[in-house]
XYZ file of C-alpha atoms in Angstrom:
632
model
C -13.685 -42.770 3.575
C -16.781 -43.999 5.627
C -19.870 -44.130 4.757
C -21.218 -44.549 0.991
C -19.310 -44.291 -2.196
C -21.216 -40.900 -2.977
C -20.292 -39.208 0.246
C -18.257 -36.124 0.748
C -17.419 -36.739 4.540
C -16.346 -39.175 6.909
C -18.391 -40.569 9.598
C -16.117 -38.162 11.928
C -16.211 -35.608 9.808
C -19.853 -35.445 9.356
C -20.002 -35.346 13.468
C -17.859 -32.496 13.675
C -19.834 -30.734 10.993
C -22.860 -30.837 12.144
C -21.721 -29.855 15.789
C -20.333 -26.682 14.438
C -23.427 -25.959 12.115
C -25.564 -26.495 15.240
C -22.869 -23.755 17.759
C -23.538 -21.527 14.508
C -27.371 -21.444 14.932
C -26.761 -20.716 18.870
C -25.134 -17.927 17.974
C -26.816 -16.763 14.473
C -29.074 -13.695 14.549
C -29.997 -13.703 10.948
C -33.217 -14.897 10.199
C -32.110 -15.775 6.250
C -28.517 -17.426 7.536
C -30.347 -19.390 10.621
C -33.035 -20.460 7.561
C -30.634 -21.812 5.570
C -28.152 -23.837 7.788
C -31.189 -25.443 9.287
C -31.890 -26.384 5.643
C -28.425 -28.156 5.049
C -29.108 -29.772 8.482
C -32.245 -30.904 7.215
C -31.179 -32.030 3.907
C -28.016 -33.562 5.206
C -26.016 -31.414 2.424
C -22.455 -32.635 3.511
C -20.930 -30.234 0.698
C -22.244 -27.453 2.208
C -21.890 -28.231 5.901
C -17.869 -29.046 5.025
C -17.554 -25.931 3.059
C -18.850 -23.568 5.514
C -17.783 -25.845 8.546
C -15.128 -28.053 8.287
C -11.586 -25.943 7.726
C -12.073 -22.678 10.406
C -11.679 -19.165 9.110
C -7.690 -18.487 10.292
C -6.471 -15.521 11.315
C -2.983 -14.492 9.514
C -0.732 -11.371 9.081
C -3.066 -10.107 6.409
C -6.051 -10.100 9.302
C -8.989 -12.240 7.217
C -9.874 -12.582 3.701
C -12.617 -15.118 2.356
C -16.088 -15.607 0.829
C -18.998 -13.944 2.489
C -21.721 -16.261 3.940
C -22.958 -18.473 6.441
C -20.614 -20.527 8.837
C -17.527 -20.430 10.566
C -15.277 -21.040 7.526
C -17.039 -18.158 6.010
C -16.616 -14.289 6.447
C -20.188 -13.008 8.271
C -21.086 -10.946 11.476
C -19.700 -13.995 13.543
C -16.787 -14.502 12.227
C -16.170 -10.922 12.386
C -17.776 -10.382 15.961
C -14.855 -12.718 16.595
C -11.907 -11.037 15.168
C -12.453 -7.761 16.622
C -12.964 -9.280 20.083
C -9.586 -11.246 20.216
C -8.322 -8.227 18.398
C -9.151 -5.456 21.258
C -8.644 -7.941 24.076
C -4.675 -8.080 22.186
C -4.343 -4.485 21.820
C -5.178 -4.142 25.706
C -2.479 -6.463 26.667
C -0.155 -4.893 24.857
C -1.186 -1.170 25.979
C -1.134 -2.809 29.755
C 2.492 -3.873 29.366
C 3.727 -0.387 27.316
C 2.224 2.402 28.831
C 2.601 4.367 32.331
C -0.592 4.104 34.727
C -1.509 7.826 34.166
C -1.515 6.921 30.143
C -3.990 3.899 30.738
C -6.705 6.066 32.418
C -6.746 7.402 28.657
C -9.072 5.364 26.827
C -7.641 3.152 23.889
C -7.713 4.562 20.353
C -8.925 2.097 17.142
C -9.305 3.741 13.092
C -11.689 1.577 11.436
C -12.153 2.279 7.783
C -14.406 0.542 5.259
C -14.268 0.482 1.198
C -17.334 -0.051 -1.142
C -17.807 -3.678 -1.044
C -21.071 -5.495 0.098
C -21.654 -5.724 4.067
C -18.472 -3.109 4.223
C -19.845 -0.673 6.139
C -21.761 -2.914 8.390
C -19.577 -4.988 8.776
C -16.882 -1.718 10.062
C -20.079 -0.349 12.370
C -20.208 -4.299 13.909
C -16.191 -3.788 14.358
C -16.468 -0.554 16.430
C -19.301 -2.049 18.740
C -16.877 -4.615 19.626
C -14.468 -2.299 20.091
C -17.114 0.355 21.901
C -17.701 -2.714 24.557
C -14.170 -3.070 25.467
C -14.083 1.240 25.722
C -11.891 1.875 23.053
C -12.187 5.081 21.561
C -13.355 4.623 18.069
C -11.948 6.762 15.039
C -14.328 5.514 12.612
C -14.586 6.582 8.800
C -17.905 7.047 8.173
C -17.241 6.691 4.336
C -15.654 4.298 1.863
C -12.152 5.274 1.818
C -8.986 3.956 0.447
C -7.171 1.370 1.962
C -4.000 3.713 2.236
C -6.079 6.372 5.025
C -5.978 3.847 7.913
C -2.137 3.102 8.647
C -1.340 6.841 7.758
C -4.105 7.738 10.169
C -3.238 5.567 12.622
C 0.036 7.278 12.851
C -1.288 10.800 12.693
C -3.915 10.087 15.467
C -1.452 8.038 17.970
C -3.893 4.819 17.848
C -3.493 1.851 19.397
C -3.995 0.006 15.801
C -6.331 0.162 12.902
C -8.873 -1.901 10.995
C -9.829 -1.711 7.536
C -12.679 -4.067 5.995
C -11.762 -4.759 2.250
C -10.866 -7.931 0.437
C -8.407 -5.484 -1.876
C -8.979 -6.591 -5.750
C -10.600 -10.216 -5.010
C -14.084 -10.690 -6.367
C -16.983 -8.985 -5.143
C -18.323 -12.188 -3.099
C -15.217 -11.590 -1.273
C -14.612 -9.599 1.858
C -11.728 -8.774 4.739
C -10.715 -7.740 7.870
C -7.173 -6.048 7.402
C -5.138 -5.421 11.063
C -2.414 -2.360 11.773
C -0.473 -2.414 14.976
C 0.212 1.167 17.140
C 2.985 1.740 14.426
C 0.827 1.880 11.068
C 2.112 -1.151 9.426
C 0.598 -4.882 8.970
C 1.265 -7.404 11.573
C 3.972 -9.802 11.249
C 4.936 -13.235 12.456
C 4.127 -13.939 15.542
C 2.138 -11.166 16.736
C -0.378 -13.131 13.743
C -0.363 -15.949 16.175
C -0.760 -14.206 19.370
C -4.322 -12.342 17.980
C -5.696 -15.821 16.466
C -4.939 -17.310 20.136
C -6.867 -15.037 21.369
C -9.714 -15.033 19.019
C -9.794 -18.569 19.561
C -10.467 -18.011 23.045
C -13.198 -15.759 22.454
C -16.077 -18.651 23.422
C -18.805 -16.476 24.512
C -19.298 -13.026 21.884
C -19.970 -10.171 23.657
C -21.438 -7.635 20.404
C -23.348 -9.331 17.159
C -24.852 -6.040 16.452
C -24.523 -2.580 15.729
C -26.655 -1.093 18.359
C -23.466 0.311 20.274
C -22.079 2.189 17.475
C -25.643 3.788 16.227
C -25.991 4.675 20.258
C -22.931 6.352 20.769
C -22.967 7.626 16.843
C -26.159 9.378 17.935
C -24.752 11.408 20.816
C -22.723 13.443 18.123
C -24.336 16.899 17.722
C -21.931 17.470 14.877
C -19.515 15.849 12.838
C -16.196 16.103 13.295
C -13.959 16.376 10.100
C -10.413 14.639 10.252
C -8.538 18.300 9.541
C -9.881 18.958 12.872
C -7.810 16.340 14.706
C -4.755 17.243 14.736
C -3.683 14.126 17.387
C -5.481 11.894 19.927
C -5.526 14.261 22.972
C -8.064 17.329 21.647
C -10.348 14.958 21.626
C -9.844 12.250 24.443
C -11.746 13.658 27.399
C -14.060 16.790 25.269
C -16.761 14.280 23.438
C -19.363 12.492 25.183
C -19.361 10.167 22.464
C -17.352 7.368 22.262
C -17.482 7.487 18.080
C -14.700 9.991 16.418
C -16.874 10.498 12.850
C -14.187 11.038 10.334
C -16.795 11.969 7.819
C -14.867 14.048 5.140
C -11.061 13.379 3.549
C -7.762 13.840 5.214
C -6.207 17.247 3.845
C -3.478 15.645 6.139
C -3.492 12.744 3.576
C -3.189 14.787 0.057
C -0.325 17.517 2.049
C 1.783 14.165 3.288
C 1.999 13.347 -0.488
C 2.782 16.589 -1.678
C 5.141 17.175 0.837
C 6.822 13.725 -0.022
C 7.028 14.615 -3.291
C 11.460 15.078 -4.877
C 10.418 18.043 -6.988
C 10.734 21.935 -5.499
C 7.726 22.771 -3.485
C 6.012 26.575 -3.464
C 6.525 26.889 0.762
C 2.902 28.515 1.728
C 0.744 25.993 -0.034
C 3.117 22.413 -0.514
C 2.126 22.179 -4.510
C 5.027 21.084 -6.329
C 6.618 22.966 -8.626
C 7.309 21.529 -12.093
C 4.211 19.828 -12.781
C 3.098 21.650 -15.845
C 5.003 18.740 -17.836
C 2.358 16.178 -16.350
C 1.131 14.408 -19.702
C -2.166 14.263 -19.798
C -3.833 10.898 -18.648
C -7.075 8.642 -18.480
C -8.025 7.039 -14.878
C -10.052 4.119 -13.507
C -10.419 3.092 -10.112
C -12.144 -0.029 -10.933
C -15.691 0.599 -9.529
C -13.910 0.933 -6.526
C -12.811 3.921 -3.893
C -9.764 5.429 -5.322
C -12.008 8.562 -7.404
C -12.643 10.843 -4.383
C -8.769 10.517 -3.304
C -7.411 10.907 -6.657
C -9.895 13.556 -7.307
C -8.891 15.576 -4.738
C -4.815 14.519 -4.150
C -4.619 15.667 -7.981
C -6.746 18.810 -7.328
C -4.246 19.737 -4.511
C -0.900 18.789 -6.823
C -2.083 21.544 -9.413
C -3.145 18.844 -12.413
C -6.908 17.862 -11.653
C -7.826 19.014 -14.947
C -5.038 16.740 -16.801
C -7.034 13.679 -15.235
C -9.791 12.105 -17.497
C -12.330 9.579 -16.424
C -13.621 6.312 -16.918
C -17.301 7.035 -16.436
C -18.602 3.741 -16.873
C -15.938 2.669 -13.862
C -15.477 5.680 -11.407
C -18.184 4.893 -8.829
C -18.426 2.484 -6.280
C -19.916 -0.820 -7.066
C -19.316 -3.615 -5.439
C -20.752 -5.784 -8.028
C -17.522 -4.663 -10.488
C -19.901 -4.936 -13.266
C -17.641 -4.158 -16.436
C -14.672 -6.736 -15.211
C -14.619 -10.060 -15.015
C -11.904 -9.575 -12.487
C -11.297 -5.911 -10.301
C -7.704 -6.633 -10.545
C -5.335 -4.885 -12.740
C -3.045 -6.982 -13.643
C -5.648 -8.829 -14.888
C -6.082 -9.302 -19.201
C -9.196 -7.064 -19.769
C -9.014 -5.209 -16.497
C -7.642 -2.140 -18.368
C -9.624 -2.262 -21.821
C -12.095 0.046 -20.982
C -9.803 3.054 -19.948
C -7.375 2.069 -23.141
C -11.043 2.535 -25.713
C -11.494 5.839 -23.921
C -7.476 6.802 -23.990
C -7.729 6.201 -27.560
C -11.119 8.294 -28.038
C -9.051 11.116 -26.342
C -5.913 10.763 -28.063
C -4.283 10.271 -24.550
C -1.601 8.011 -24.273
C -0.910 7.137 -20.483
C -3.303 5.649 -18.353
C -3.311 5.067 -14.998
C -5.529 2.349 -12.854
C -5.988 1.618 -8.997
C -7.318 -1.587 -7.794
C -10.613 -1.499 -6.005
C -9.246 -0.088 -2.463
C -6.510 1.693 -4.093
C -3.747 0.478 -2.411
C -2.049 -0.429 -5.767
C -1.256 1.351 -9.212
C -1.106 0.093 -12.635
C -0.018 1.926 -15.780
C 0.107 1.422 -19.480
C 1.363 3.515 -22.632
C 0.446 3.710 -25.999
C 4.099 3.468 -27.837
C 4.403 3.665 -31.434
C 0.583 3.030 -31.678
C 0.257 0.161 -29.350
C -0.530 -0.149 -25.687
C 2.121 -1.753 -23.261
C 1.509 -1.797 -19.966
C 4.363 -1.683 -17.303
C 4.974 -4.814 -15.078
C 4.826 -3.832 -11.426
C 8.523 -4.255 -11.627
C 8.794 -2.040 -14.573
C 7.002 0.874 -12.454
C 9.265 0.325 -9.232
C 12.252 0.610 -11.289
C 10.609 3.953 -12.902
C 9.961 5.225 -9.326
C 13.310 4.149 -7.888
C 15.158 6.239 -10.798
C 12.927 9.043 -10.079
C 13.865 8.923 -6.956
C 17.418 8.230 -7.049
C 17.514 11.717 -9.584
C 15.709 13.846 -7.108
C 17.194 12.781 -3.490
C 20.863 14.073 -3.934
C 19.744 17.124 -2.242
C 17.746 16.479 0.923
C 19.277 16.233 4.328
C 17.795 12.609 4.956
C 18.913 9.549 4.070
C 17.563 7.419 1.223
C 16.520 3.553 1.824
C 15.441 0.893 -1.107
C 13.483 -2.082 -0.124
C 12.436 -4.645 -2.340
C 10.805 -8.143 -1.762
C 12.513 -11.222 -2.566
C 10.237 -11.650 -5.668
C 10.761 -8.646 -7.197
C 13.402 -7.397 -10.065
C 17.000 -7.587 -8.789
C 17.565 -4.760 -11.465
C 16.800 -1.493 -8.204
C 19.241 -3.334 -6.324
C 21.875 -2.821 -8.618
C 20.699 1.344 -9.637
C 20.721 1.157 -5.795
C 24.225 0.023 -5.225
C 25.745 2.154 -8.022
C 24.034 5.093 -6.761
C 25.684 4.700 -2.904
C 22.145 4.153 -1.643
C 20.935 1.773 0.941
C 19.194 -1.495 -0.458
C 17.519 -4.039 1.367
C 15.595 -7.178 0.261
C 12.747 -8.190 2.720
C 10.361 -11.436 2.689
C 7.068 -10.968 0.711
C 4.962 -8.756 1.144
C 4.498 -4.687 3.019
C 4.238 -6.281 6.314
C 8.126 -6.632 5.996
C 9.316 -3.521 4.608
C 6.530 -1.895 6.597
C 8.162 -2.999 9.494
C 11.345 -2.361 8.713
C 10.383 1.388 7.467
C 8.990 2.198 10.835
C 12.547 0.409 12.748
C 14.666 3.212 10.171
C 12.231 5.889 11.749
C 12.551 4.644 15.284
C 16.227 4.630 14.767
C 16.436 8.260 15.379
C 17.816 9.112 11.957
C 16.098 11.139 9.168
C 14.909 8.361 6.401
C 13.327 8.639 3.492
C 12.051 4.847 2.600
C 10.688 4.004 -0.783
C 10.099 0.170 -1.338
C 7.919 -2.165 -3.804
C 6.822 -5.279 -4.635
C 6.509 -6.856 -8.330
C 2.476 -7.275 -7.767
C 1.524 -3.337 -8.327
C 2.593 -2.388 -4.894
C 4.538 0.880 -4.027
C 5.090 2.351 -0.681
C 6.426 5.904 0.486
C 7.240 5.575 3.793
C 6.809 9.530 4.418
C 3.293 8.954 3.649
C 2.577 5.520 5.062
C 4.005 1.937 5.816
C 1.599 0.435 3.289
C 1.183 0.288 -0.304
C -0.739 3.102 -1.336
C -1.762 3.503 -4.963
C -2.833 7.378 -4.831
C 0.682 8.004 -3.402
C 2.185 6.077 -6.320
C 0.339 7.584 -8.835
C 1.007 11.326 -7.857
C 4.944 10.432 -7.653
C 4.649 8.641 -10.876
C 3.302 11.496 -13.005
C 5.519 13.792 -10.952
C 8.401 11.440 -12.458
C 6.963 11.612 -15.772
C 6.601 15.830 -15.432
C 10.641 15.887 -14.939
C 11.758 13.702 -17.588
C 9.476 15.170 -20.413
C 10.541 18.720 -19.023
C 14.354 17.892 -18.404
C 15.314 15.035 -20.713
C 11.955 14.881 -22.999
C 11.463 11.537 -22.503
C 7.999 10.014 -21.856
C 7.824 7.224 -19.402
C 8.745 4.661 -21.496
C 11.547 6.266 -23.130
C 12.817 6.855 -19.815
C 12.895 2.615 -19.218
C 14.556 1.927 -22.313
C 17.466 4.350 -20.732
C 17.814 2.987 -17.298
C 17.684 -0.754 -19.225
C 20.469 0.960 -21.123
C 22.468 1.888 -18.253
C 21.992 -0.455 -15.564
C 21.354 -3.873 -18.423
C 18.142 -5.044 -19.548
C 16.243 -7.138 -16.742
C 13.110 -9.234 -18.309
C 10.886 -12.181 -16.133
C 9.151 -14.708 -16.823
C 6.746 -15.052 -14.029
C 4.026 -18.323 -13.775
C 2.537 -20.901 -11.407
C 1.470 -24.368 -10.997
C -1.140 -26.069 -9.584
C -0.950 -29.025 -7.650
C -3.460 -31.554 -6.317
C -3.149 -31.129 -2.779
C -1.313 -29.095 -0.229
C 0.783 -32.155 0.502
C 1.939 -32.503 -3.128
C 3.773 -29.045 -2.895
C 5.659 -29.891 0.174
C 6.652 -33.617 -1.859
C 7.448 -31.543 -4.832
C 10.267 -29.128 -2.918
C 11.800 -32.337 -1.162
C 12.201 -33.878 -4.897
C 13.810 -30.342 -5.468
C 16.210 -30.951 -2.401
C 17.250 -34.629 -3.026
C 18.422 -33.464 -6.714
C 21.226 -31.506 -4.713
C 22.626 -35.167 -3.669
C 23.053 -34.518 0.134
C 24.758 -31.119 -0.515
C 23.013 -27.930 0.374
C 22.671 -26.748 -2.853
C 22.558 -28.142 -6.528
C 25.827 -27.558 -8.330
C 24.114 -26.342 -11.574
C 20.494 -26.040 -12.905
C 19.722 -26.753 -16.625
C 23.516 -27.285 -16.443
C 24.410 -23.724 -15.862
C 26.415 -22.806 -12.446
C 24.477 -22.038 -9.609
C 26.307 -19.182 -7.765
C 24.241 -18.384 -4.887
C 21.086 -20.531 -3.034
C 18.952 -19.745 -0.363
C 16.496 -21.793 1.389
C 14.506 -20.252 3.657
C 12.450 -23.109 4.754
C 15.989 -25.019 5.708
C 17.386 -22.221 7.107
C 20.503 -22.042 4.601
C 22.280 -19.349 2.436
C 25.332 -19.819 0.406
C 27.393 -16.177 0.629
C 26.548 -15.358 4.612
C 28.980 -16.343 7.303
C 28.024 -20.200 8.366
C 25.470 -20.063 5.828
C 22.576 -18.434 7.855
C 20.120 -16.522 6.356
C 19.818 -12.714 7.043
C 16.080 -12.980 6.048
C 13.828 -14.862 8.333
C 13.400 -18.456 8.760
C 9.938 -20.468 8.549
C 9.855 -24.367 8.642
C 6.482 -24.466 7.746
C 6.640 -22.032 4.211
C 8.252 -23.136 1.380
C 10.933 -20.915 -0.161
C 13.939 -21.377 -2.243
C 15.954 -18.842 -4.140
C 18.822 -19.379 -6.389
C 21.164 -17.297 -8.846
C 22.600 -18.438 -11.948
C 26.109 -17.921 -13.424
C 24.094 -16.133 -16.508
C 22.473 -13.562 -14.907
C 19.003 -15.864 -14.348
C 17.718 -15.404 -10.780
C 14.394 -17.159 -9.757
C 12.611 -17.889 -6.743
C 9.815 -20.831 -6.076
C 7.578 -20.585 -3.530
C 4.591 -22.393 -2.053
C 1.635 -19.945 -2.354
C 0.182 -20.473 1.459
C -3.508 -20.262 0.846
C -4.299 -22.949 -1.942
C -1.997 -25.654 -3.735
C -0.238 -23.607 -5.660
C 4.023 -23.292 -6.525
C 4.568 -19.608 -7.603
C 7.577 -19.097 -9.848
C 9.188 -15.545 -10.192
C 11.970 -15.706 -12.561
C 13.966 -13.094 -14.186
C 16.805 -12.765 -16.973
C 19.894 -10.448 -17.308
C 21.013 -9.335 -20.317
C 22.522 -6.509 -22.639
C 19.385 -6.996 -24.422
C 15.505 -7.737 -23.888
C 15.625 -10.957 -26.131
C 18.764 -11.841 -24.152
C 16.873 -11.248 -20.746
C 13.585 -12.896 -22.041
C 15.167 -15.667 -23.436
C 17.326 -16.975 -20.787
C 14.451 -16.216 -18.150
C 12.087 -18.489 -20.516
C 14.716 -21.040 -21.095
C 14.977 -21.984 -17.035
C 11.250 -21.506 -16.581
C 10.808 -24.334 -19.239
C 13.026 -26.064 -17.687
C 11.721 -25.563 -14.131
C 8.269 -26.541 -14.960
C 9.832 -29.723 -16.890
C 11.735 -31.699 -14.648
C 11.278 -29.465 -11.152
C 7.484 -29.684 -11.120
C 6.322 -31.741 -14.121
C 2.998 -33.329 -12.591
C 1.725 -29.938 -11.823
C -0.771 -28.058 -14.262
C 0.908 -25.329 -15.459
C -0.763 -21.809 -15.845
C -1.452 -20.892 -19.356
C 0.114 -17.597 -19.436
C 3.587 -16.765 -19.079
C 4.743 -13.303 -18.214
């Protein structure tokens, strides 16, 4: 490195640096962000200046999610300004090349949405200017909601696509910029290319303020509640404001779920039957948006009064005061709803993450609290539905990520259902919900992912913890009434039935982002030129796919049905015991993720054999790495 021993950049570096933190105060409007990157000028703070300047905010299929604050690596009004403007400029190119000429005299339609965090809603009223400039017409939420209301609304609405600000369950000096496409799911590869190119190109930015939105905000004489929109053209050509104020919930929203819902519904009003088994439970949002849709969704379903409340935790606060971390598979995240579960005598409680797009649940068996892995709850849903579905005239479709339990695929294939495994994450069972639909067949898509996610695709083609929660107690209403079995109970029988599946889930850190890529190449050379190892730990290996190679072991000439990427890191491999595991490179920091489950006729068999190859994984596979301290 040049320079002296004490500094943190290069000669170059410092150069390019100090450029970028002199563009920023050309563009900068704040007075308190202008003061303070003058002051690292100043001061010659190269920490600073390569933290905020150095490594560019990118733009990937989960939109933007970093640290607020000053700079370009940062999330702030620029950054943002940014987004939305290579955003709209994307969505108009596409709308160009897909509709007729009378259809683009229409204006185009956005849904922006907002949870609780800080700069949230100003940072969703700086979105709509941007897209108020390029004369979109804006369907704007003019209250936290869930994360959940913006791909079902973009779907109910027609919209061109749909932003939602909200860094999820990160920490509260996080924030995001979440993008839906025209067909209510997440962007995938390479439309995630396509919109950074074109933010990239955005040199000169057109809106850094709100002054648009509060101007055409103004020009509404009345507000005008989302049960009044009952699609894009009642609206199109009657306002003279460009600003759609969806100020008030969806009843849309809560009748979707209810009408999604396996059990017998009464036909004038769409509340299920059969719910007077729902056990009584204790709920936390997390300080963050998920009370008002819960409140109400529960309300609708009949069992608002079975719900009990985490005071301390049911409003807003982006500060998450009582956590250390607003996640809920975190250790602690829970421990305030399990002291008032306890107080109550209640044994099931139920948690969303800050914008509610996921679901956690524990139960208190034999007088201690367990709470359900994600898989454990996707296996509980699948069942549920699997029991229910026999009778509808639509067809049924599994998806599951390649991370998650391989136990649904097998309920799924002794069932006669339809199972698919996708890549990580909704974007890809999204997607491939929304191909079923457009395939002209009736489909009714359920799919998960190990990390608390759950997605009803007759709802939405997200995750959406409110939707997961109402089919989860529904689930737990029909086995208490029809087998009296509490949720639980109800695991211990499909684990009975199907085999007991048990992971063993951890990750390593490495030093760099270069290490991980050495560390799968040592993986590869211990196959000895073949394309996969002949055993690991000495057991048989009977299938192994590489995703990152572009090779699978059981297709025809070893091509992978799932999609290849050169540049991700991705191997998956099945053992002759019933031990399946993937290892993958995490994407955003230097860290190997392993997800490893066991098979076996019991839980010690599963857990033990899962443990046995993860100690042997993180021995010899990755043994310069620091390990995580807890194993799952």
């Amino acid at each position: 490195m040049d320079g002296s021993s004490d500094s943190v950049l290069s000669k170059a570096e410092l150069h390019i640096v100090r450029s970028l933190a002199q563009k920023w105060l050309e563009l900068d409007r704040d007075p308190s962000t202008r003061e303070a990157i003058r002051g690292f000028l100043d001061t010659n703070d190269e920490q600073e200046l390569k933290d905020r300047f150095l490594q560019k905010l990118k733009f990937g299929t989960a939109g933007l999610r970093a640290r607020m604050g000053a700079g370009f690596a940062l999330l702030n009004d620029i950054t943002i300004a940014q987004a939305a403007q290579g955003l709209a400029v994307h969505l108009l190119s596409i709308r160009k090349e897909t509709v007729d000429e009378k259809e683009l005299l229409q204006p185009s339609l956005i849904v922006i949405g907002h949870d609780a965090r800080h700069n949230s809603e100003r940072f969703a009223a700086l979105v709509a200017s941007v897209f108020i400039f390029y004369e979109f017409r804006v369907y704007f939420f003019n209250m936290p909601v869930h994360t959940p209301m913006i791909p079902f609304s973009i779907r109910k609405f027609g919209a061109d696509g749909g932003v939602m600000i909200t860094a999820s369950h990160n920490p509260g000096h996080d924030n995001g910029f979440k993008v839906y496409t025209a067909n209510g799911h997440q962007i995938v590869s390479p439309e995630d290319e396509t919109i950074a190119k074109r933010i990239d190109e955005q040199m000169k930015i057109h809106v850094l303020d709100t002054r648009l939105f509060d101007e055409e905000n103004a020009k509404n004489k009345e507000k005008v509640f989302a049960d009044d929109i009952t699609g894009p053209q009642n609206v199109k050509n009657t306002r003279e404001s460009m600003i759609i104020d969806l100020k008030g919930f969806d009843q849309d929203y809560a009748r979707a779920i209810l009408e999604a819902l396996p059990q017998p519904k009464v036909p004038t009003t769409g509340v299920s039957r059969n719910m007077d088994y729902v056990p009584e439970f204790v709920y936390t949002p997390l300080h963050g948006v998920g009370q008002f849709p819960m409140d109400y969704v529960t309300t609708c379903a009949g069992i608002g009064k079975k719900m009990h409340r985490v005071d301390l935790q049911m409003e807003p606060d982006p500060d998450f005061p009582t956590v250390k971390f607003p996640n809920p598979e975190e250790d602690g995240a829970l421990d305030l709803a399990l002291e008032e579960a306890d107080a109550e005598k209640i044994n099931l409680v139920l948690a969303n993450d800050p914008d509610a797009d996921r679901l956690a649940v524990a139960e208190k068996v034999n007088g201690d609290w367990i709470q359900f892995s994600g898989n454990q709850v996707g296996m509980l849903l699948a069942a549920y539905i699997f029991e229910t579905h026999r009778n509808l005239d639509r067809k049924l479709a599994i998806f599951t990520s390649t991370v998650s339990t391989g136990m649904v695929g097998i309920m799924a294939e002794k069932e006669g259902v339809y199972f698919e495994e996708t890549l990580t994450g909704f974007k890809w069972m999204g997607s491939r919900a929304f191909q079923l639909e457009a395939s002209g067949e009736p489909w009714t898509v359920f799919a998960f992912e190990e990390a608390l996610g759950y997605m009803f695709g007759d709802v939405c083609f997200d995750k959406d913890g409110v939707a997961a929660a109402l089919f989860f107690l529904s689930g737990a209403s029909r086995w208490m009434e029809v087998e009296k079995l509490t949720p639980w109970a109800k695991l211990q029988q499909l684990y009975e039935k199907y085999g007991h599946f048990e992971d063993a889930n951890t990750f390593v850190r490495c030093s760099d982002l270069e290490s991980i890529d050495k560390t799968f190449s040592m993986i590869r050379s211990r196959s000895k030129g073949l394309d996969e190892p002949k055993s690991v730990a000495g057991i048989p290996v009977i299938y192994w796919r590489d995703l990152t190679r572009g090779y699978e072991s059981s297709t025809e000439g070893n091509k992978p049905n799932l999609p290849v990427d050169a540049t991700t890191q991705m191997i998956t491999c099945e053992l002759k015991n019933g031990v399946r595991f993937t290892i993958r490179a995490s994407g955003t920091e230097p860290k190997i993720k392993y997800y490893i489950e066991g098979r076996g006729e019991t839980a010690k068999e599963a857990k033990t054999a899962a443990m046995d190859i993860c100690l042997f994984l993180l021995d010899k596979w990755t043994p310069n790495a620091v390990t995580n301290q807890k194993l799952s």
